[in-house]
Tab-separated table of C-alpha atoms in Angstrom:
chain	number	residue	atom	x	y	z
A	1	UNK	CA	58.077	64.520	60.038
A	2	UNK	CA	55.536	62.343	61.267
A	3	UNK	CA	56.470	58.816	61.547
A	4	UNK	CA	53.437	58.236	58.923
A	5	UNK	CA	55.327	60.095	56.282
A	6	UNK	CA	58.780	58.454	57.596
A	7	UNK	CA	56.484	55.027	56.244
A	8	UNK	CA	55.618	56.537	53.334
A	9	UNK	CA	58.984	57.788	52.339
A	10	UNK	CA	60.429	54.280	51.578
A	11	UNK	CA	57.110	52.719	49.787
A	12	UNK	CA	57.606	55.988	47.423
A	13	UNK	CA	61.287	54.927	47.022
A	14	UNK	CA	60.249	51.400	46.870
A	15	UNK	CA	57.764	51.820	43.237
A	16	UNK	CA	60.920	54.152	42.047
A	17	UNK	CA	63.574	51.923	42.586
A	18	UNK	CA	61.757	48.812	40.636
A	19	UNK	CA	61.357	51.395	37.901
A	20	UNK	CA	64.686	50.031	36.265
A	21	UNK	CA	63.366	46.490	37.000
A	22	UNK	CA	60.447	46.819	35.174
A	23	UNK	CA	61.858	48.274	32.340
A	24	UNK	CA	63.750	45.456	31.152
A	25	UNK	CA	60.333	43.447	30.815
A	26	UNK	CA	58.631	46.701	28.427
A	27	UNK	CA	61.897	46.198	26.200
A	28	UNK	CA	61.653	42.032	26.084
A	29	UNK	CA	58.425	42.446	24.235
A	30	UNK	CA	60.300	44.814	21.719
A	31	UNK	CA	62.546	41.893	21.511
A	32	UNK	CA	60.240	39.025	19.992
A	33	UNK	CA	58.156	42.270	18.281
A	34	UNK	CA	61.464	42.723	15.955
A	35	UNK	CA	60.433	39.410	13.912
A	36	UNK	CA	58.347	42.190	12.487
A	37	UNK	CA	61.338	41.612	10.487
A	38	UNK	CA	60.265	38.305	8.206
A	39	UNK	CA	56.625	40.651	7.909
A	40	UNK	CA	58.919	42.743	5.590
A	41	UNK	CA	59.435	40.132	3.574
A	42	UNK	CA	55.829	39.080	3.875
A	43	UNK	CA	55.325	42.898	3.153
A	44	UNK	CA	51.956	42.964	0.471
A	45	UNK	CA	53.599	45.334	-1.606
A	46	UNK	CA	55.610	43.219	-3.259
A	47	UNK	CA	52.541	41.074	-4.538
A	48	UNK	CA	50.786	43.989	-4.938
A	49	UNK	CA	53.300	45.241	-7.030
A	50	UNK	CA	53.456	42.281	-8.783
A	51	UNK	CA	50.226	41.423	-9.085
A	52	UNK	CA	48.873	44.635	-10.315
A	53	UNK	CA	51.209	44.931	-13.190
A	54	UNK	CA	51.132	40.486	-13.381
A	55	UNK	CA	47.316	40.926	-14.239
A	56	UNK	CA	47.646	43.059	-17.837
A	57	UNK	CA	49.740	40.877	-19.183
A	58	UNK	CA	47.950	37.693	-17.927
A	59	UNK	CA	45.052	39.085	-19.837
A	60	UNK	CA	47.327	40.272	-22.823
A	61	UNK	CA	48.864	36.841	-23.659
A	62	UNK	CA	45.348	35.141	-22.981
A	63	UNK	CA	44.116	37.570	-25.504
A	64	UNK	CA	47.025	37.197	-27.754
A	65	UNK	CA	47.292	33.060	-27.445
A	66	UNK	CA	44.323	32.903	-29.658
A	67	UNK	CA	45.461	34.629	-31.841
A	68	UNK	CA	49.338	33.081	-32.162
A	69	UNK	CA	47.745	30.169	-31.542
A	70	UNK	CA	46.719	29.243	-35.188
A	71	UNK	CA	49.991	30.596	-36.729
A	72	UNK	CA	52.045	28.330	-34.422
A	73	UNK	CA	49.326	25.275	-35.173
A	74	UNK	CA	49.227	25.890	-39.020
A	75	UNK	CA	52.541	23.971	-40.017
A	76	UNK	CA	51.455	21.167	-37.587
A	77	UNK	CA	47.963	20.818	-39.215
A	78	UNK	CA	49.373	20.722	-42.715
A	79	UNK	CA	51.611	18.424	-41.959
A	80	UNK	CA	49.257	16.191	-40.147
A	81	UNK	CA	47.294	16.628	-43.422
A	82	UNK	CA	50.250	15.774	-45.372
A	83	UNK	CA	50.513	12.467	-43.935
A	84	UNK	CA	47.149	11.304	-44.243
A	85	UNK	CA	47.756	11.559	-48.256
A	86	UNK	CA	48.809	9.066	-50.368
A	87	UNK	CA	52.334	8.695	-51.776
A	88	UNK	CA	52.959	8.861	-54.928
A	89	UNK	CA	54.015	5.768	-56.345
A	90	UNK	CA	57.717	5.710	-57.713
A	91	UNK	CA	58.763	5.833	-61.459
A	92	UNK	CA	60.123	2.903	-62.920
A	93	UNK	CA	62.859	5.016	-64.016
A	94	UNK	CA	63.659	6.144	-60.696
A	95	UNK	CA	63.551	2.263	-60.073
A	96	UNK	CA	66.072	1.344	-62.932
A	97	UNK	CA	68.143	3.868	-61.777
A	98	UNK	CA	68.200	2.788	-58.008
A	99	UNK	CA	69.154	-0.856	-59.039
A	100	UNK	CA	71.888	0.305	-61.242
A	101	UNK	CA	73.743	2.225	-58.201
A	102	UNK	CA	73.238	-0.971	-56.199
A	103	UNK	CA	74.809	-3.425	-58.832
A	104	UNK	CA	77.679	-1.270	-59.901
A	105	UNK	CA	78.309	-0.163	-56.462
A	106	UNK	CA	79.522	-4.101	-55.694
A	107	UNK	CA	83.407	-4.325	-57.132
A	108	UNK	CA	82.759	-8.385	-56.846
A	109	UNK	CA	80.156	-8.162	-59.459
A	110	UNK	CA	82.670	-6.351	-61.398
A	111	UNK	CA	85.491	-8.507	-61.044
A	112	UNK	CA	83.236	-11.424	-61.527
A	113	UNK	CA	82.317	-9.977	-64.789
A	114	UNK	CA	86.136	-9.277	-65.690
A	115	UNK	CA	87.509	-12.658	-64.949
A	116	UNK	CA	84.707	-14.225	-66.830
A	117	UNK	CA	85.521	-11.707	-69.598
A	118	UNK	CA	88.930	-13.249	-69.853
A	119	UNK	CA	88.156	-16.898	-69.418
A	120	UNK	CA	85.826	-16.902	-72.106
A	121	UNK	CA	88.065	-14.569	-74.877
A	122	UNK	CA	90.939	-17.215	-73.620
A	123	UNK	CA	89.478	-20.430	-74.298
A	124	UNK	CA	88.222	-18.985	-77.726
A	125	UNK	CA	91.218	-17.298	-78.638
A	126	UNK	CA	92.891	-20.363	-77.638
A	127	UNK	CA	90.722	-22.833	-79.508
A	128	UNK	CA	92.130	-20.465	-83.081
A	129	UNK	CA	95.445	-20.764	-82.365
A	130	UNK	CA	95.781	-24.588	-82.012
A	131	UNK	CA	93.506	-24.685	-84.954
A	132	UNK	CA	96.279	-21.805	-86.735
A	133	UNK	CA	99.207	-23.922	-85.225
A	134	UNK	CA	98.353	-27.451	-86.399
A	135	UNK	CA	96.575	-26.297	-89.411
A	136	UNK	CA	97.730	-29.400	-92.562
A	137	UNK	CA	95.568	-28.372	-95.741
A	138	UNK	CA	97.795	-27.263	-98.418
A	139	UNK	CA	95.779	-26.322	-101.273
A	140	UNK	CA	92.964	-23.879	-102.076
A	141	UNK	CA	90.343	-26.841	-101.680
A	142	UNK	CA	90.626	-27.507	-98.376
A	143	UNK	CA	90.326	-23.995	-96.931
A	144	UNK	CA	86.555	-23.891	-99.107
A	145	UNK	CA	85.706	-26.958	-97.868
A	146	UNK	CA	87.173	-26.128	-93.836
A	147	UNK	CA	84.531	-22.325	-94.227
A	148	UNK	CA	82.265	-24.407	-96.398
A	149	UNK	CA	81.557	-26.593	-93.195
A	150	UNK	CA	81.486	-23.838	-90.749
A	151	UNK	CA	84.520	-24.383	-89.025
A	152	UNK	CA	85.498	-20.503	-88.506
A	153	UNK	CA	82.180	-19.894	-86.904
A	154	UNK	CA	82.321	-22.587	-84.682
A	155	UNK	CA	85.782	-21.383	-83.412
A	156	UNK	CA	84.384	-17.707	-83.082
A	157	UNK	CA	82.728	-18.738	-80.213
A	158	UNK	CA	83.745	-22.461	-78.725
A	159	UNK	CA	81.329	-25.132	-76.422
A	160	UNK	CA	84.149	-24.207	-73.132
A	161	UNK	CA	83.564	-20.672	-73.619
A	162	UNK	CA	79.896	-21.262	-73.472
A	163	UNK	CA	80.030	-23.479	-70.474
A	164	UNK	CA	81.975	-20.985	-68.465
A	165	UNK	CA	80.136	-17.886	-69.263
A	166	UNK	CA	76.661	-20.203	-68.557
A	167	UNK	CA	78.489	-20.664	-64.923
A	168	UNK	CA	79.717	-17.892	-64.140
A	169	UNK	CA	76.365	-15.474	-65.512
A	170	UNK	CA	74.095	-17.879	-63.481
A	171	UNK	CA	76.145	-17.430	-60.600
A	172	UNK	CA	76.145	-13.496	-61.069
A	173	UNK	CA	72.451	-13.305	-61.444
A	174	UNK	CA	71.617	-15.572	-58.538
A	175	UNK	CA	74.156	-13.411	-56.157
A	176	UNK	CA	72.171	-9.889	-57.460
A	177	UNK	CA	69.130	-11.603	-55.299
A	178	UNK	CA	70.985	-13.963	-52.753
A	179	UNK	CA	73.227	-11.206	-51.828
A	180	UNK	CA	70.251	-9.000	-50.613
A	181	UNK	CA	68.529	-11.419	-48.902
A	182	UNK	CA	71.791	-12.294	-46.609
A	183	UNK	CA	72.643	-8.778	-46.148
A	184	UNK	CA	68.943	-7.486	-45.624
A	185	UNK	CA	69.223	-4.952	-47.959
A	186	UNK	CA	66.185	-6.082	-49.549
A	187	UNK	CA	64.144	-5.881	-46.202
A	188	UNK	CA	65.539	-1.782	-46.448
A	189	UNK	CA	64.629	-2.057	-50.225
A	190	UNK	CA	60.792	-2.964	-49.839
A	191	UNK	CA	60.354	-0.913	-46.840
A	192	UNK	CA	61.198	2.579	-49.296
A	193	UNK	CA	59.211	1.002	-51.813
A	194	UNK	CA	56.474	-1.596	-50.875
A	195	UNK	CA	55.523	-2.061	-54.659
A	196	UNK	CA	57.486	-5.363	-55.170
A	197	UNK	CA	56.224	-6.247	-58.388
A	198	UNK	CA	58.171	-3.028	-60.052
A	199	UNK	CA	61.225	-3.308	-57.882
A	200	UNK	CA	61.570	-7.130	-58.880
A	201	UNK	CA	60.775	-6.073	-62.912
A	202	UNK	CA	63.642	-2.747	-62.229
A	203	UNK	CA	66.171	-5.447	-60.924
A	204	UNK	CA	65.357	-8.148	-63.872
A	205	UNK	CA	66.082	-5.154	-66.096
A	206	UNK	CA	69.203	-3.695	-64.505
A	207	UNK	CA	70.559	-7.469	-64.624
A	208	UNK	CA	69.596	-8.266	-68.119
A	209	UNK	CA	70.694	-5.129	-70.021
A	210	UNK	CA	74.318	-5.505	-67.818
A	211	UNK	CA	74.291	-9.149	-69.153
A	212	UNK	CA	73.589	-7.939	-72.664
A	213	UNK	CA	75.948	-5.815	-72.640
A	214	UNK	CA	78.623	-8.402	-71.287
A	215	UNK	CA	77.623	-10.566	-73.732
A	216	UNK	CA	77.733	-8.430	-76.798
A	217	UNK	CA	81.354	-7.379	-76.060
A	218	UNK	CA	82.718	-10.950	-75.360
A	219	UNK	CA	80.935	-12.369	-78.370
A	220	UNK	CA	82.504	-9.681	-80.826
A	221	UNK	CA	85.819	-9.592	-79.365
A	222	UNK	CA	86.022	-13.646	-79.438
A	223	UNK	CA	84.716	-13.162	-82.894
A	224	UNK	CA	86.886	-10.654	-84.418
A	225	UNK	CA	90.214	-11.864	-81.992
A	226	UNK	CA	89.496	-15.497	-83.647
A	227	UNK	CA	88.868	-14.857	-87.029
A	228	UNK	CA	92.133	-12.735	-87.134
A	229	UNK	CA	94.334	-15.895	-85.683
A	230	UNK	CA	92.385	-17.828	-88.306
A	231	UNK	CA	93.176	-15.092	-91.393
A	232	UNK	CA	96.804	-16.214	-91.140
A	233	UNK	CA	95.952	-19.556	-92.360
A	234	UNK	CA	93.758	-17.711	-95.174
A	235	UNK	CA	90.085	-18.764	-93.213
A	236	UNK	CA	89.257	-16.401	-91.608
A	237	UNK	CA	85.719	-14.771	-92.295
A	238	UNK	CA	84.422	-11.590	-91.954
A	239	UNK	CA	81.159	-10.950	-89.890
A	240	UNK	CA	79.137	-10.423	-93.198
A	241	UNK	CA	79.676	-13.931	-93.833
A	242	UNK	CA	76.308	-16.029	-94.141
A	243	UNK	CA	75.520	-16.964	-89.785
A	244	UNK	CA	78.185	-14.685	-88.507
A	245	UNK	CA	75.543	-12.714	-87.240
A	246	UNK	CA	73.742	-15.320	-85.553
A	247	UNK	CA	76.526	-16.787	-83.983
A	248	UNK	CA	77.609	-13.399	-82.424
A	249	UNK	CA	74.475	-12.405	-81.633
A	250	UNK	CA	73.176	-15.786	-79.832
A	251	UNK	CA	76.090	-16.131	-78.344
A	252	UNK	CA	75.156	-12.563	-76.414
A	253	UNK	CA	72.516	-13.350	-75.722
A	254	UNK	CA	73.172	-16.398	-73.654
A	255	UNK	CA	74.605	-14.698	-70.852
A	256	UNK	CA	71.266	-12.741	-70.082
A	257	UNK	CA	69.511	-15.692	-70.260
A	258	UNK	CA	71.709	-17.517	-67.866
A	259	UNK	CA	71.770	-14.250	-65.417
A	260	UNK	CA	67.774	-14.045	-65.486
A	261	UNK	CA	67.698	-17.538	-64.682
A	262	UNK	CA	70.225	-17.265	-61.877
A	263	UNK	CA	68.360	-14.575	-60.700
A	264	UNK	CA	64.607	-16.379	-60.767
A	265	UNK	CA	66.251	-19.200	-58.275
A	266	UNK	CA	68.100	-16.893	-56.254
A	267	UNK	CA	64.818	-15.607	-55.600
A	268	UNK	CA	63.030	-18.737	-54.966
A	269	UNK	CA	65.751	-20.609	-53.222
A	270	UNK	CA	67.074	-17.856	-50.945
A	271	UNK	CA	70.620	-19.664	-50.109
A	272	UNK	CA	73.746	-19.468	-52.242
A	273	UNK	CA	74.826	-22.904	-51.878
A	274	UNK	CA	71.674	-24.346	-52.803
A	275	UNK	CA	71.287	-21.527	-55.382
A	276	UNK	CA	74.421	-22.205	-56.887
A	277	UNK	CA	74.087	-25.473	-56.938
A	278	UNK	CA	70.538	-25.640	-58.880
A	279	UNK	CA	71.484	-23.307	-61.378
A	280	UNK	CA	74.559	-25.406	-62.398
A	281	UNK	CA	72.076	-28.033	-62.648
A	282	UNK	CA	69.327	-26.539	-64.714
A	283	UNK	CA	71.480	-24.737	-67.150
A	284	UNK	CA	74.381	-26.512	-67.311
A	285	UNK	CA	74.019	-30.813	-66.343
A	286	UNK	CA	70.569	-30.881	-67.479
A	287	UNK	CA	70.720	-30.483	-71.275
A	288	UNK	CA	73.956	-32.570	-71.425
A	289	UNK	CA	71.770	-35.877	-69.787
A	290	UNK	CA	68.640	-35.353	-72.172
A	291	UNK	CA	69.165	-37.008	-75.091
A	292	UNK	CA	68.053	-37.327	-78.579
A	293	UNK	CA	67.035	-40.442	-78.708
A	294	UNK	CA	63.135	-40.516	-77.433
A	295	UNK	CA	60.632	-37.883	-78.305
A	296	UNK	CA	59.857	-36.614	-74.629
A	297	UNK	CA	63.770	-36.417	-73.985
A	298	UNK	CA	64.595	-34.467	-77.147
A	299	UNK	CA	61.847	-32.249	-76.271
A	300	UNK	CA	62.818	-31.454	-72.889
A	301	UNK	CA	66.573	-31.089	-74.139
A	302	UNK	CA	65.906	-28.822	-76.762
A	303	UNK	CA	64.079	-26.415	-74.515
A	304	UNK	CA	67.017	-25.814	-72.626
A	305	UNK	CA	68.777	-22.598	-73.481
A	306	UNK	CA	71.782	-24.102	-73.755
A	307	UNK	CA	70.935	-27.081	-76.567
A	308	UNK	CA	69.272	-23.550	-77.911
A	309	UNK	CA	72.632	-22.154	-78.631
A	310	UNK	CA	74.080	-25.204	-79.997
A	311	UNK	CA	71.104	-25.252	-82.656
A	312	UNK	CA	72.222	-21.553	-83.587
A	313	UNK	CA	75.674	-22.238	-83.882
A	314	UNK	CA	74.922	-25.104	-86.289
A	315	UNK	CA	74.907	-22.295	-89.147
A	316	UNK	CA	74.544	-24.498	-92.157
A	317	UNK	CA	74.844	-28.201	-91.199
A	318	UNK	CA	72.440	-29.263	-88.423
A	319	UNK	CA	73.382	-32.073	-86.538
A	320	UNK	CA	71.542	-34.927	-87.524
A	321	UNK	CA	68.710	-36.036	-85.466
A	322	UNK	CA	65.519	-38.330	-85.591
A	323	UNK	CA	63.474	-34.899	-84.130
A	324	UNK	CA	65.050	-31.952	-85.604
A	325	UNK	CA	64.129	-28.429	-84.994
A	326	UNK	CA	64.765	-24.929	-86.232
A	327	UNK	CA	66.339	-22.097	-85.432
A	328	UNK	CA	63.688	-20.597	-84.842
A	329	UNK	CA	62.509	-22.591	-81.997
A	330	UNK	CA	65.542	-21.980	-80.517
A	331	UNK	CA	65.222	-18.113	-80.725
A	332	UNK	CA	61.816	-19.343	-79.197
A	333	UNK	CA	63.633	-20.730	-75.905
A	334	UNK	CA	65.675	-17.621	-75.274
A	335	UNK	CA	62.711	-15.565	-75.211
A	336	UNK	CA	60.364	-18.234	-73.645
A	337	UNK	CA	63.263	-18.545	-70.512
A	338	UNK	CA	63.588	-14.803	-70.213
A	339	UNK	CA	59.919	-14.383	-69.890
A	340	UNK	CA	59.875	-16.746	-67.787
A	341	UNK	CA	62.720	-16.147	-65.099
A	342	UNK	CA	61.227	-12.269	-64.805
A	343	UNK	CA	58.166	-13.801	-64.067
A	344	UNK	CA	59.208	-16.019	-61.409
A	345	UNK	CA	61.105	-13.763	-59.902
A	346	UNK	CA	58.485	-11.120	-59.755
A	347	UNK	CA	55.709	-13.960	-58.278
A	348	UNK	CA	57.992	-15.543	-56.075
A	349	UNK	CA	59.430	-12.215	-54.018
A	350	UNK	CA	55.133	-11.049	-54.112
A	351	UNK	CA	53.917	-14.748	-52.288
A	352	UNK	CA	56.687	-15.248	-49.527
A	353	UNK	CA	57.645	-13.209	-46.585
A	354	UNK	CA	60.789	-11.471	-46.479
């Protein structure tokens, strides 16, 4: 060999033996090439895929929404239109009835009525047997003249009695108002039913028939309980005797006057001690200062309901007075003061804030 080809021999060795040297940089490119990796991920198939079924039912649901659309809006728009009508005003039956769960749902108004009750029966029934205890007359002349003068009826139903069921009805018929004002019930009551007008006439309703009725049953138990105590003396009377039935029935009818008046300054006033304390002084102290002696004083006294029911009782001897009246004036003044207290009651809740 020539020593040219000796050269050679080694530079062809040389490009051989780098052959392994080189190959390690071909296989780092593979390296960094294999994040060819997250491109599978990235792979457009998947949104193709996607995207060629995504795009029927895009369109389907845009073609359907107008057409769900309405069924799902329907019940809104009706209802929207619902609210924009009026509402029908309440019956005053519904009204009535409404107050009547609210009154007997109170067991104080109950046992106010029941104690009352009791007081009044006791002082009448009590007033008979004194009169059946201590009774003197002897003879057949003296019972006449004892019914002749109306001494039975006045027993049936005594001035104590009166007094405490004027008390204690006031004071029941201002609490039916006061009571709702302290509680805020009646804030709850005018909000379900802005008419205040019928609400206050529903209440002076519910308040007076409940007094009636109180009134009715202690006025013909006091009458009947009485007369019996009396019968054993030989006095009694029945209730067909002449002014038995005006005795009974104005004495009823004094406890809704005295609850509708309670209830007209519970409604004006707003406070029970004040309340109270007004109502004993209109029903109760007032008639008992007028007196008979001056025109203007008589007048005033006998338009109180309780010199009313002391005109009724009189049922055949009047007391004597320089300005006498009738009875039916008196029946005048019940109906005058239960006018009246419903109609301040109804103006005075209408003109004030709550």
């Amino acid at each position: 060999m020539t020593r040219k080809q000796i050269a050679r021999t080694p530079s062809t060795r040389t490009p051989s033996a780098p052959s392994p040297t080189t190959h390690p940089p071909v296989i780092e490119p593979l390296t960094p090439a294999t994040p060819a990796t997250p491109a599978t991920p990235a792979t457009p198939a998947t949104p193709s895929t996607t995207s060629a079924p995504a795009t029927p039912p895009t369109s389907e649901t845009t073609s359907m929404s107008p057409a769900s659309g309405p069924r799902r809006d329907t019940p809104s728009v009706a209802s929207r239109s619902r609210s924009h009508l009026p509402e029908p005003r309440p019956r005053f039956v519904d009204l009535v009835a409404s107050e009547w769960v609210k009154l007997r749902s109170l067991r104080s108004t109950w046992i106010a009525y029941a104690v009352t009750a009791l007081a009044v029966i006791a002082f009448n029934a009590g007033t008979a047997y004194d009169m059946y205890k201590y009774w003197t007359a002897e003879n057949t002349t003296d019972r006449a003249e004892f019914i002749r003068d109306g001494m039975p009826l006045q027993v049936a139903f005594t001035g104590n009695a009166a007094m405490v069921m004027v008390l204690a009805l006031g004071a029941i018929g201002a609490l039916a108002m006061v009571g709702e004002y302290s509680t805020g019930t009646v804030r709850t009551t005018f909000a379900a039913v802005p008419a205040r007008r019928s609400v206050m006439a529903a209440k002076a309703v519910v308040v007076g028939a409940v007094a009636t009725g109180f009134g009715l049953f202690v006025a013909g138990v006091s009458f009947f309980l009485t007369q019996a105590i009396l019968d054993g003396r030989g006095v009694g009377v029945p209730l067909g005797e002449p002014g038995a039935h005006r005795v009974v029935v104005a004495s009823a009818l004094l406890a809704p006057v005295s609850a509708l008046a309670g209830m007209a300054l519970g409604t004006v006033v707003r406070h029970t001690a004040a309340t109270m304390i007004i109502t004993v002084g209109v029903v109760l102290v007032l008639p008992n200062i007028l007196s008979e002696d001056r025109y203007w004083s008589a007048l005033a006294g006998h338009a109180m309901p309780f010199r009313a029911w002391e005109r009724l009782l009189d049922a055949g001897s009047p007391t004597p007075s320089d300005f006498a009246w009738s009875t039916g004036g008196a029946w005048t003044v019940y109906a005058l003061w239960v006018l009246g207290a419903a109609a301040v009651a109804i103006a005075g809740i209408r003109r004030r804030d709550l």
